[in-house]
PDB file of C-alpha atoms and ligand atoms in Angstrom:
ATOM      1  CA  UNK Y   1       0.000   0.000   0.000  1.00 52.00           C
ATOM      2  CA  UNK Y   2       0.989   3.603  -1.014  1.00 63.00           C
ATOM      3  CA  UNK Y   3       2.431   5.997   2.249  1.00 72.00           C
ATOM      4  CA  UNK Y   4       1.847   8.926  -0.166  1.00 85.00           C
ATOM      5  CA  UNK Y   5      -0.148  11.880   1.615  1.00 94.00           C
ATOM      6  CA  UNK Y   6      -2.506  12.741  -0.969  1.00 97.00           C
ATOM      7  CA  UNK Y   7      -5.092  15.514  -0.649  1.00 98.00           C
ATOM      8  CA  UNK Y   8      -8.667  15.132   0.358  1.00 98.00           C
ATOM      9  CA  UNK Y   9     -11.139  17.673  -0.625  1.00 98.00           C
ATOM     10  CA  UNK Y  10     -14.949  17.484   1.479  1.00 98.00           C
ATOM     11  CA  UNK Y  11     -17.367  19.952  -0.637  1.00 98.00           C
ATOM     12  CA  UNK Y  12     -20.989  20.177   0.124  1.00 97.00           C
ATOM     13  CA  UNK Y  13     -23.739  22.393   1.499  1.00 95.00           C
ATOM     14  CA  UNK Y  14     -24.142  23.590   4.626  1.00 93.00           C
ATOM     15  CA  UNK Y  15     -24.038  21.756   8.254  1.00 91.00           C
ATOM     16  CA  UNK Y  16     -23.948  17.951   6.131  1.00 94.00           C
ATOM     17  CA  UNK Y  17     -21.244  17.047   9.029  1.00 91.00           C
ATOM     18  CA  UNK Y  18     -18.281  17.725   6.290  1.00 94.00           C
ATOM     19  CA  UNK Y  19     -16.237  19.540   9.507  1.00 93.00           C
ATOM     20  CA  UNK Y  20     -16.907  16.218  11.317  1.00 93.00           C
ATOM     21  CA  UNK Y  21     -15.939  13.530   9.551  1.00 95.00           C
ATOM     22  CA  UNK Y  22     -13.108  15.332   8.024  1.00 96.00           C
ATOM     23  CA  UNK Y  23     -11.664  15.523  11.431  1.00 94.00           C
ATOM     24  CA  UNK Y  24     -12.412  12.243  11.665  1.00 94.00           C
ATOM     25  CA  UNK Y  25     -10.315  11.116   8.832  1.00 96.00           C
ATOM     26  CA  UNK Y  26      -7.568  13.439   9.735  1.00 95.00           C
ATOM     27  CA  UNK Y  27      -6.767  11.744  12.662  1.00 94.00           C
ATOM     28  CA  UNK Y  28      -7.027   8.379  11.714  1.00 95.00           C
ATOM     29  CA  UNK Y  29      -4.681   9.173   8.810  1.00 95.00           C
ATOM     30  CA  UNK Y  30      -2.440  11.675  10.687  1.00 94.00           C
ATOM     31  CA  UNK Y  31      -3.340  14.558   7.922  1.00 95.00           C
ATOM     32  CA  UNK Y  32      -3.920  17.943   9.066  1.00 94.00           C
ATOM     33  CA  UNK Y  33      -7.247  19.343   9.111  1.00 95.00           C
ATOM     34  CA  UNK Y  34      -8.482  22.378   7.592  1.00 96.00           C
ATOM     35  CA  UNK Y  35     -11.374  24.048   7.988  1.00 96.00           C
ATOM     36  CA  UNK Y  36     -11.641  26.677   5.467  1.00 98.00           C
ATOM     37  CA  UNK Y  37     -15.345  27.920   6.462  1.00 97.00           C
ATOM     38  CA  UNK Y  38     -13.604  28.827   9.611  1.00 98.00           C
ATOM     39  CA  UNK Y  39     -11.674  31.056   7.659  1.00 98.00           C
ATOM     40  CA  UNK Y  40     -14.424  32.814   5.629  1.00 98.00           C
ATOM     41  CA  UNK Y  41     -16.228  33.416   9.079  1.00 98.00           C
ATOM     42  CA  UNK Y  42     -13.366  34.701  10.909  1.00 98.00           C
ATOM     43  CA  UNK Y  43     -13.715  37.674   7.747  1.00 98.00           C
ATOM     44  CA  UNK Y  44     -16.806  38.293   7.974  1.00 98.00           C
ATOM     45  CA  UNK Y  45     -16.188  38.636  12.316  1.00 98.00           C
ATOM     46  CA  UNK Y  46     -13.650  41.288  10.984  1.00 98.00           C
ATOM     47  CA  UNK Y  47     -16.544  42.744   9.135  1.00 98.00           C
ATOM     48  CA  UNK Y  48     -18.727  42.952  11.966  1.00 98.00           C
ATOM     49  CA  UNK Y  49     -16.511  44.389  14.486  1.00 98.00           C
ATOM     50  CA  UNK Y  50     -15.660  47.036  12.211  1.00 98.00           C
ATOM     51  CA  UNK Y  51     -19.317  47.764  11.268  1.00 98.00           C
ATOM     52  CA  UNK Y  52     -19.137  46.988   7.545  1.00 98.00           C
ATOM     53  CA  UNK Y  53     -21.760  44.566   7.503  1.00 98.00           C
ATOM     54  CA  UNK Y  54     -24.837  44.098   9.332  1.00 97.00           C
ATOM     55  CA  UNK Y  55     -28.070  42.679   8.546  1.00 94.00           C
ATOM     56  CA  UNK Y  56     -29.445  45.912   7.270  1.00 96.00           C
ATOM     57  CA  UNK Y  57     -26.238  46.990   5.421  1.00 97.00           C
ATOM     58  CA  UNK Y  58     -22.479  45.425   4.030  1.00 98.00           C
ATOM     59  CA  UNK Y  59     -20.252  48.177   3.101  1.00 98.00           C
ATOM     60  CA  UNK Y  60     -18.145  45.933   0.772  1.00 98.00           C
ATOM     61  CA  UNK Y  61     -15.538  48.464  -0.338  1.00 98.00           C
ATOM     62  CA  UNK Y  62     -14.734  49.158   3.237  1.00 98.00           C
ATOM     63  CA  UNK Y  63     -13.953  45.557   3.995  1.00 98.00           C
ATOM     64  CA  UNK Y  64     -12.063  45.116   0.641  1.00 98.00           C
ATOM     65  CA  UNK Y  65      -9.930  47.713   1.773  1.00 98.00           C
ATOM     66  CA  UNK Y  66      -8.977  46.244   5.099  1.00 98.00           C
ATOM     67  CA  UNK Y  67      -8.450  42.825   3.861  1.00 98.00           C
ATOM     68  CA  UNK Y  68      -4.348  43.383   4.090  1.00 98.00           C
ATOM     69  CA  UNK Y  69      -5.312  43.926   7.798  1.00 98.00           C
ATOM     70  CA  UNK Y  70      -6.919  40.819   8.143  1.00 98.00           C
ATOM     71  CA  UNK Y  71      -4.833  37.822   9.742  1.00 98.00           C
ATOM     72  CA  UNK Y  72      -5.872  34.490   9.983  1.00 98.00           C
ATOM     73  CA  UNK Y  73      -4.057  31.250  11.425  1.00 96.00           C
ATOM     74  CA  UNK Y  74      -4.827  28.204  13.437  1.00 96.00           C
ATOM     75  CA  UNK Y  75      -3.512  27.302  16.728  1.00 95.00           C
ATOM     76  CA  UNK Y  76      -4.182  23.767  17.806  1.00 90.00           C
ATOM     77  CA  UNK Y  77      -5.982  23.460  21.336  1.00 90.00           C
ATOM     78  CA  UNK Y  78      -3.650  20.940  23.302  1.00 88.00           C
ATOM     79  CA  UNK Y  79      -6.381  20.012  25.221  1.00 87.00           C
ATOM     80  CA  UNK Y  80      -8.464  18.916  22.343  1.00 84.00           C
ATOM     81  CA  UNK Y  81      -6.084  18.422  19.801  1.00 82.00           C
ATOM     82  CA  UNK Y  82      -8.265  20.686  17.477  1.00 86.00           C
ATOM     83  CA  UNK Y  83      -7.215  23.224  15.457  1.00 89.00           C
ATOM     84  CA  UNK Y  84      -8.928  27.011  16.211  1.00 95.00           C
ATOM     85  CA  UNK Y  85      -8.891  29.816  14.562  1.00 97.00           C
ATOM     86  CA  UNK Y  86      -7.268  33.139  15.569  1.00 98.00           C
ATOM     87  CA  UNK Y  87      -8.136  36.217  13.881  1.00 98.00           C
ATOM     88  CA  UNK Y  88      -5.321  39.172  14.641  1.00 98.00           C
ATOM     89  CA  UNK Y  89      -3.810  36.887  16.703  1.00 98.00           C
ATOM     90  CA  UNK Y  90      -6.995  36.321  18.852  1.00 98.00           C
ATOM     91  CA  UNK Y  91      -8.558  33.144  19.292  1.00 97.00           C
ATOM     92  CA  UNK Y  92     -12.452  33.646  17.809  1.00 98.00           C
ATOM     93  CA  UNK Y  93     -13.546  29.953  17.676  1.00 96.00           C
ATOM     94  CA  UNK Y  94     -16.414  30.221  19.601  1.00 94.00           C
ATOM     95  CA  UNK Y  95     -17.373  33.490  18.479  1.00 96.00           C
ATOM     96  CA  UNK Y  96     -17.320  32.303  14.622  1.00 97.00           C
ATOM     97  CA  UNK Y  97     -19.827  29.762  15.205  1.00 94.00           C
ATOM     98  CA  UNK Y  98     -22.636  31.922  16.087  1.00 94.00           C
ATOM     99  CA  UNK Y  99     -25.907  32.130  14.100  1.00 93.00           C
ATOM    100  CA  UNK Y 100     -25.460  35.809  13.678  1.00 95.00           C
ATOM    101  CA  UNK Y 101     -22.165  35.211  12.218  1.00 97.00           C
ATOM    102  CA  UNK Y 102     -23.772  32.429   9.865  1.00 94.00           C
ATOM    103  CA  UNK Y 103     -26.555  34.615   8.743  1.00 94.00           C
ATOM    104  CA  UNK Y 104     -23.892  37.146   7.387  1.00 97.00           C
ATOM    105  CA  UNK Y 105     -21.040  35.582   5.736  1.00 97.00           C
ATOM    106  CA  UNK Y 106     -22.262  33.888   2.581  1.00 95.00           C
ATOM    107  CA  UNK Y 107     -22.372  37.461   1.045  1.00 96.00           C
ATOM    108  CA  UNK Y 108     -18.868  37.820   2.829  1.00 98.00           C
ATOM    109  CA  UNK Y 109     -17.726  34.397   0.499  1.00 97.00           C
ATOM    110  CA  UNK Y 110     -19.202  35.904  -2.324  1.00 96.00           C
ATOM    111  CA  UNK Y 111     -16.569  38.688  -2.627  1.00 98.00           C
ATOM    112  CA  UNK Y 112     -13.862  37.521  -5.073  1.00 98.00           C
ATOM    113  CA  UNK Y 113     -11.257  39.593  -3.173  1.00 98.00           C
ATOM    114  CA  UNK Y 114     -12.037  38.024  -0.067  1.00 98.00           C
ATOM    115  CA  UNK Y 115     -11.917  34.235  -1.717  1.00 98.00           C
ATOM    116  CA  UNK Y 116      -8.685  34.967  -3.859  1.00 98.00           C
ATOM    117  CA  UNK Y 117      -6.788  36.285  -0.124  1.00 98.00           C
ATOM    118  CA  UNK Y 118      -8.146  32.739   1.143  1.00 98.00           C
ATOM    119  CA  UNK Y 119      -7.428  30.350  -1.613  1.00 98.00           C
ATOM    120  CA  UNK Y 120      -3.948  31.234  -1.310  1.00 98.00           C
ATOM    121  CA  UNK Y 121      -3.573  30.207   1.627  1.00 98.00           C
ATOM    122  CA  UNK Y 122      -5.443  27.472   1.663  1.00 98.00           C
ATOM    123  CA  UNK Y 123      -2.936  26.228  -1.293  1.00 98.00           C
ATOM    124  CA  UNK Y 124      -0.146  27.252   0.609  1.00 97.00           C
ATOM    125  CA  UNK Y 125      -1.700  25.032   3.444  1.00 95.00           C
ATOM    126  CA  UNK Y 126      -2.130  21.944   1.323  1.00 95.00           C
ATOM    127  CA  UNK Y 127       1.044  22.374  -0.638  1.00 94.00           C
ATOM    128  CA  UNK Y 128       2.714  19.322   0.668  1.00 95.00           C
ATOM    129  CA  UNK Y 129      -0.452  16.905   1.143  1.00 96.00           C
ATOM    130  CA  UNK Y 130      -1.178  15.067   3.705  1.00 96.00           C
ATOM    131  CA  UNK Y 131      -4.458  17.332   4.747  1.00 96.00           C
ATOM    132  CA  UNK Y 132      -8.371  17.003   4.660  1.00 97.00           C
ATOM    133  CA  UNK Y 133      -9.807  20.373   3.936  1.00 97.00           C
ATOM    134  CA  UNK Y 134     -13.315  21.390   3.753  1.00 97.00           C
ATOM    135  CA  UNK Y 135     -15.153  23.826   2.190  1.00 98.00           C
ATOM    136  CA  UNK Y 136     -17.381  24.538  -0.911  1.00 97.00           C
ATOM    137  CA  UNK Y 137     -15.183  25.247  -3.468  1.00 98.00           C
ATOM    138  CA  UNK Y 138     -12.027  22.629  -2.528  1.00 98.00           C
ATOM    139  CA  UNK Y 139     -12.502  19.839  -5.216  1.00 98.00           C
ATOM    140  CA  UNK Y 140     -13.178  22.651  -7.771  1.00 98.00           C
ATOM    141  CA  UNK Y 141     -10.431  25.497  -7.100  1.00 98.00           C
ATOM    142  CA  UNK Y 142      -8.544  25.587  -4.005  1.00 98.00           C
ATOM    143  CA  UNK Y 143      -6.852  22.227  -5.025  1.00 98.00           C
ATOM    144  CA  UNK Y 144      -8.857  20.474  -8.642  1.00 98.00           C
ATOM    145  CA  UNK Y 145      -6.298  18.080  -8.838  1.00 97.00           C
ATOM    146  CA  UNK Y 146      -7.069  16.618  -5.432  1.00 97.00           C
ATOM    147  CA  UNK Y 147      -6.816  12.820  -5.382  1.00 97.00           C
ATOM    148  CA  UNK Y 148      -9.603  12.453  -3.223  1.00 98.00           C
ATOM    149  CA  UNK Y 149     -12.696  14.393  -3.318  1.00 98.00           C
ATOM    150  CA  UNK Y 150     -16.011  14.233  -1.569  1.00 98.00           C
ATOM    151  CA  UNK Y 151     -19.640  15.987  -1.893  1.00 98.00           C
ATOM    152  CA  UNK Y 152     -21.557  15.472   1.341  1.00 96.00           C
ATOM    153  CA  UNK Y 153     -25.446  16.006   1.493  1.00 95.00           C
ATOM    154  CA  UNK Y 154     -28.367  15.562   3.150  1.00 94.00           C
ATOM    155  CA  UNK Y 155     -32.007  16.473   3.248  1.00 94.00           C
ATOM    156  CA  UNK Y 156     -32.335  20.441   4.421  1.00 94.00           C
ATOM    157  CA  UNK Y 157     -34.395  19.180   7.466  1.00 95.00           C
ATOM    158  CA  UNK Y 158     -31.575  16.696   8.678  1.00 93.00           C
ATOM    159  CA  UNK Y 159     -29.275  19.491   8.584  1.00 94.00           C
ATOM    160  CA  UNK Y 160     -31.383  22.050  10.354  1.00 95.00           C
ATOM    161  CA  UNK Y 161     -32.009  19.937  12.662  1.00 95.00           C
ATOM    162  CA  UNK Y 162     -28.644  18.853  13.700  1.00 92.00           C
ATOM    163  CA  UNK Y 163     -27.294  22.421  13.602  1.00 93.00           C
ATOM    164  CA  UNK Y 164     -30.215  23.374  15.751  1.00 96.00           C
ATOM    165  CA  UNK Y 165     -29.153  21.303  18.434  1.00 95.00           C
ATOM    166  CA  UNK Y 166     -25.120  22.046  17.918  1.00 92.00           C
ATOM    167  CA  UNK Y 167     -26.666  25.876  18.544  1.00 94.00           C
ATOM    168  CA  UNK Y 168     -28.226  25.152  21.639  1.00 96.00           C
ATOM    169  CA  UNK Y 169     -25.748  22.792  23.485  1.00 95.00           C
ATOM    170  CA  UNK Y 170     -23.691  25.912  22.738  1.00 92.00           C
ATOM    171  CA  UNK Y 171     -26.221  27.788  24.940  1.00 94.00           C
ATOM    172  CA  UNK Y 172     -27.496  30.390  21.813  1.00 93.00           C
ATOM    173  CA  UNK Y 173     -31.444  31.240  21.708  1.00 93.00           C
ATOM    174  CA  UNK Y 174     -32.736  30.077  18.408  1.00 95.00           C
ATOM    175  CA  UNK Y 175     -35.413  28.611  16.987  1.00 96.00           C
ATOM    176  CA  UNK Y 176     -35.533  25.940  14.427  1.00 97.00           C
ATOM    177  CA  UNK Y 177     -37.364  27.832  11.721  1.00 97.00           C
ATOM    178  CA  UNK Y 178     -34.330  30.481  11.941  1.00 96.00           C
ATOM    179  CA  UNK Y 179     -32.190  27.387  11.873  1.00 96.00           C
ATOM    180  CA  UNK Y 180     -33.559  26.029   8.605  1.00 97.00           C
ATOM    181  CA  UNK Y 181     -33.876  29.687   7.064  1.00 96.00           C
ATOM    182  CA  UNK Y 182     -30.418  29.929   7.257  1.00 95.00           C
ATOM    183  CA  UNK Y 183     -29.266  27.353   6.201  1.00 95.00           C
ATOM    184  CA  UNK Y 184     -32.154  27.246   2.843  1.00 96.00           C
ATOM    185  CA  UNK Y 185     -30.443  30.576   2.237  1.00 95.00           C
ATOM    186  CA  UNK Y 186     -27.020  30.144   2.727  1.00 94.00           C
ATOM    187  CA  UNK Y 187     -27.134  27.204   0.020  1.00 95.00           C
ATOM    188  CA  UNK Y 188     -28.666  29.697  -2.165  1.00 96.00           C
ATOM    189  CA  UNK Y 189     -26.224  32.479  -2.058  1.00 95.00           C
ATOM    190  CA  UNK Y 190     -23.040  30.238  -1.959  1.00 95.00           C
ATOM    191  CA  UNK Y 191     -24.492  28.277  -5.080  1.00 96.00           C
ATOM    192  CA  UNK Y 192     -25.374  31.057  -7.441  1.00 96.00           C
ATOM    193  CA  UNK Y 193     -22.573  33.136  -6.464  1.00 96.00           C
ATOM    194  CA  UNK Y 194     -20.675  34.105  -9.812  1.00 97.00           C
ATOM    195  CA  UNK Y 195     -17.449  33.571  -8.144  1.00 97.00           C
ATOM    196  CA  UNK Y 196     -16.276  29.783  -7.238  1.00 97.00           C
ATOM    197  CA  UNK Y 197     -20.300  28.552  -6.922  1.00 97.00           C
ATOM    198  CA  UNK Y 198     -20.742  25.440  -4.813  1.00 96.00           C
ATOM    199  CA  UNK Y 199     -20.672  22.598  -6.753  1.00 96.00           C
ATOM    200  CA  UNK Y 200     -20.192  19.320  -7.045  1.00 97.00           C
ATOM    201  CA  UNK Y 201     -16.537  18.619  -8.982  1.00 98.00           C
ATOM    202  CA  UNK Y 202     -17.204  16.258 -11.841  1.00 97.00           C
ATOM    203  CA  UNK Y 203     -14.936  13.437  -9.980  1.00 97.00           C
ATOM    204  CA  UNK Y 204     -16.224  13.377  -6.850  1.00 98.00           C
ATOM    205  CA  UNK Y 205     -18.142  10.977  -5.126  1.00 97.00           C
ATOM    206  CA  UNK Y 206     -21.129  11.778  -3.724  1.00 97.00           C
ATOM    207  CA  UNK Y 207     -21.843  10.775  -0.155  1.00 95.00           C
ATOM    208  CA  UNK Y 208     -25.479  11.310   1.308  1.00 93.00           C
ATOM    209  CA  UNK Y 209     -25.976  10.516   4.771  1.00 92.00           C
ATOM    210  CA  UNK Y 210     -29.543  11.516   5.421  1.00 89.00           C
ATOM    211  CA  UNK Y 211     -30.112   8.047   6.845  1.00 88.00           C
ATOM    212  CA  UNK Y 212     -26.334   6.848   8.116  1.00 90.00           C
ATOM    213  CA  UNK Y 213     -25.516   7.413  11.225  1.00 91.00           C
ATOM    214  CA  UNK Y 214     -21.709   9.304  12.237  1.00 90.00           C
ATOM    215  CA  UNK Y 215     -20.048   5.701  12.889  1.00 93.00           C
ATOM    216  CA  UNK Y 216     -21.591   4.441   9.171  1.00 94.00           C
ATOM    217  CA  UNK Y 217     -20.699   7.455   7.548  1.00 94.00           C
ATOM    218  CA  UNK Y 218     -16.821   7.547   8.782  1.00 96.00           C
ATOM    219  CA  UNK Y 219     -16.518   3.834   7.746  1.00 96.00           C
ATOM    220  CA  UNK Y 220     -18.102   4.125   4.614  1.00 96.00           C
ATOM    221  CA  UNK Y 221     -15.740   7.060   3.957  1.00 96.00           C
ATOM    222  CA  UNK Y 222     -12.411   5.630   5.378  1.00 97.00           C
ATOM    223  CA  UNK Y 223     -12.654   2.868   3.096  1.00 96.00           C
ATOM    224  CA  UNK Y 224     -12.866   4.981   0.292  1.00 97.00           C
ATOM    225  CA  UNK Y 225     -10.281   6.668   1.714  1.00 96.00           C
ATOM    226  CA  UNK Y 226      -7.975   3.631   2.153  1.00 95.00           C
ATOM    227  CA  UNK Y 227      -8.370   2.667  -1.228  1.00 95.00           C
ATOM    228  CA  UNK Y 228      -7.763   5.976  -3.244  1.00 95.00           C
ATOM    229  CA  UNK Y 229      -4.722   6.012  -1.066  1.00 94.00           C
ATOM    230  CA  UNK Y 230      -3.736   2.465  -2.253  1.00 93.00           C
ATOM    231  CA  UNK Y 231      -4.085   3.668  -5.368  1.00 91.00           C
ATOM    232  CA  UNK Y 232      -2.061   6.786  -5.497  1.00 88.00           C
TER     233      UNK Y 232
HETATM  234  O1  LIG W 301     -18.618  25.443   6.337  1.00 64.09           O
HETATM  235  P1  LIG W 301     -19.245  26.677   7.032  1.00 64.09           P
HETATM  236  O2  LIG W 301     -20.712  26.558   7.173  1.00 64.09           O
HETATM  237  O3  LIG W 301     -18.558  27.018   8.285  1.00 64.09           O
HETATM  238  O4  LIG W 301     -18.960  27.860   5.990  1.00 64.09           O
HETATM  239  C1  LIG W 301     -19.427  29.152   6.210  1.00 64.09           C
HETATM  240  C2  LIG W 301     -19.677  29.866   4.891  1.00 64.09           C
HETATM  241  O5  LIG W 301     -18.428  30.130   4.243  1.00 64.09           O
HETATM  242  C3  LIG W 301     -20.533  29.108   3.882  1.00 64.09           C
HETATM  243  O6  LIG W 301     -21.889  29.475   3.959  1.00 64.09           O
HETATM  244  C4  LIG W 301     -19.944  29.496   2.562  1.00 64.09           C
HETATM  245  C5  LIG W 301     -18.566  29.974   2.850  1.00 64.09           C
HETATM  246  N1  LIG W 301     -17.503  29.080   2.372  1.00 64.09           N
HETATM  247  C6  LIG W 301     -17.089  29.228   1.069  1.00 64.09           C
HETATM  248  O7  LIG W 301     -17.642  30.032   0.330  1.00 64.09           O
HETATM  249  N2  LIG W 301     -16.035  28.511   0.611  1.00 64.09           N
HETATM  250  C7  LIG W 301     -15.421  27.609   1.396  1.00 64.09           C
HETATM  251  N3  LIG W 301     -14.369  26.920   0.917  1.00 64.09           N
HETATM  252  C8  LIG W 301     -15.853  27.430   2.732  1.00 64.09           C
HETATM  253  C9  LIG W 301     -16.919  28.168   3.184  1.00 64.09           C
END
């Protein structure tokens, strides 16, 4: 069997578990994981501590502007062994994952000045292999020549649901309908977006786990995994 560290690329919609099971893999392969809609939300945090964006108004040529001002890295926590994200230095994990933060950054994603800065990195990041990234755009741009890609999906009520309930372990007041708004909308904007549209790449398998549960899906996938490997 091949010890070559290939590149994985996880595309899909939003909350399908992509984050999840690409952690999943990373560890059981020893890859680095990369989360690259941490990344996009950590921007559009920038954007709302700075007041360029709201939900009533995005001042885009303000935030376009500060982009050179915008640093973002991962730290890994040693307690969990999972990579956060600092923006400016400051660790914003928690604060990215709020449903105020999700309801604004699809038009954040959008910008093609924002994506290019990101991309880069993201390449720069996956130069070497041996990483599972995830994303929307992965298996199409940020690396097309990717030896493994997958396109995770599920029903829009599975997803809702399961992000509702991440929100609220997290302690955040939201209701369900908000829940599946945002996420019915998000899919919208980050698939009709004229810049890097979320899509599935032509070689990548599809994996829809409406009906598997986490320990079917991760099997399913590491022997998919295992074998592409094999055979690179
Ligand atoms: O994976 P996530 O839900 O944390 O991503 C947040 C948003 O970032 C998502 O709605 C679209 C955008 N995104 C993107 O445009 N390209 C990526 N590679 C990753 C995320």
């Amino acid at each position: 069997m091949s010890n070559k560290k290939i590149i994985i690329a996880i595309d899909g919609y939003s909350s399908t578990g992509k984050s999840t099971v690409a952690r999943q893999l990373a560890k059981a392969l020893g890859y680095i994981y990369v989360d690259t809609g941490a990344m996009y939300r950590a921007v559009t945090l920038y954007a709302m501590q700075h007041n360029f964006i709201s939900q009533s108004h995005f001042d885009q040529e303000a935030l376009e502007h500060s982009l050179p001002l915008i640093n973002i890295k991962f730290e890994i926590n040693s307690e969990s062994g999972i990579a956060e994200v600092l923006l400016n230095d400051r660790n914003v994990e928690r604060e990215i994952r709020t449903l105020n933060v999700s309801r604004l950054v699809s038009p954040v994603a959008a910008i093609s000045r924002v994506r290019k800065k990101l991309v880069e990195q993201q390449q720069l990041m996956g130069k070497d292999g041996g990483i599972v990234m995830d994303g929307r755009d992965i298996g199409t741009v940020v690396f097309p020549e990717a030896k493994l890609k997958l396109f995770m999906t599920a029903t829009a009520k599975d997803r809702a649901e399961r992000r509702y309930k991440e929100l609220l372990e997290r302690g955040e007041k939201v209701t369900y309908e908000d829940v599946l708004k945002n996420v019915v909308n998000r899919d919208h904007i980050d698939s009709t977006r004229k810049d890097s549209p979320l899509r599935q790449a032509k070689d990548a398998i599809m994996i829809d786990n409406s009906n598997l549960t986490l320990k079917e899906q991760f099997d399913q996938i590491l022997k998919i995994t295992r074998e592409s490997i094999a055979r690179s």
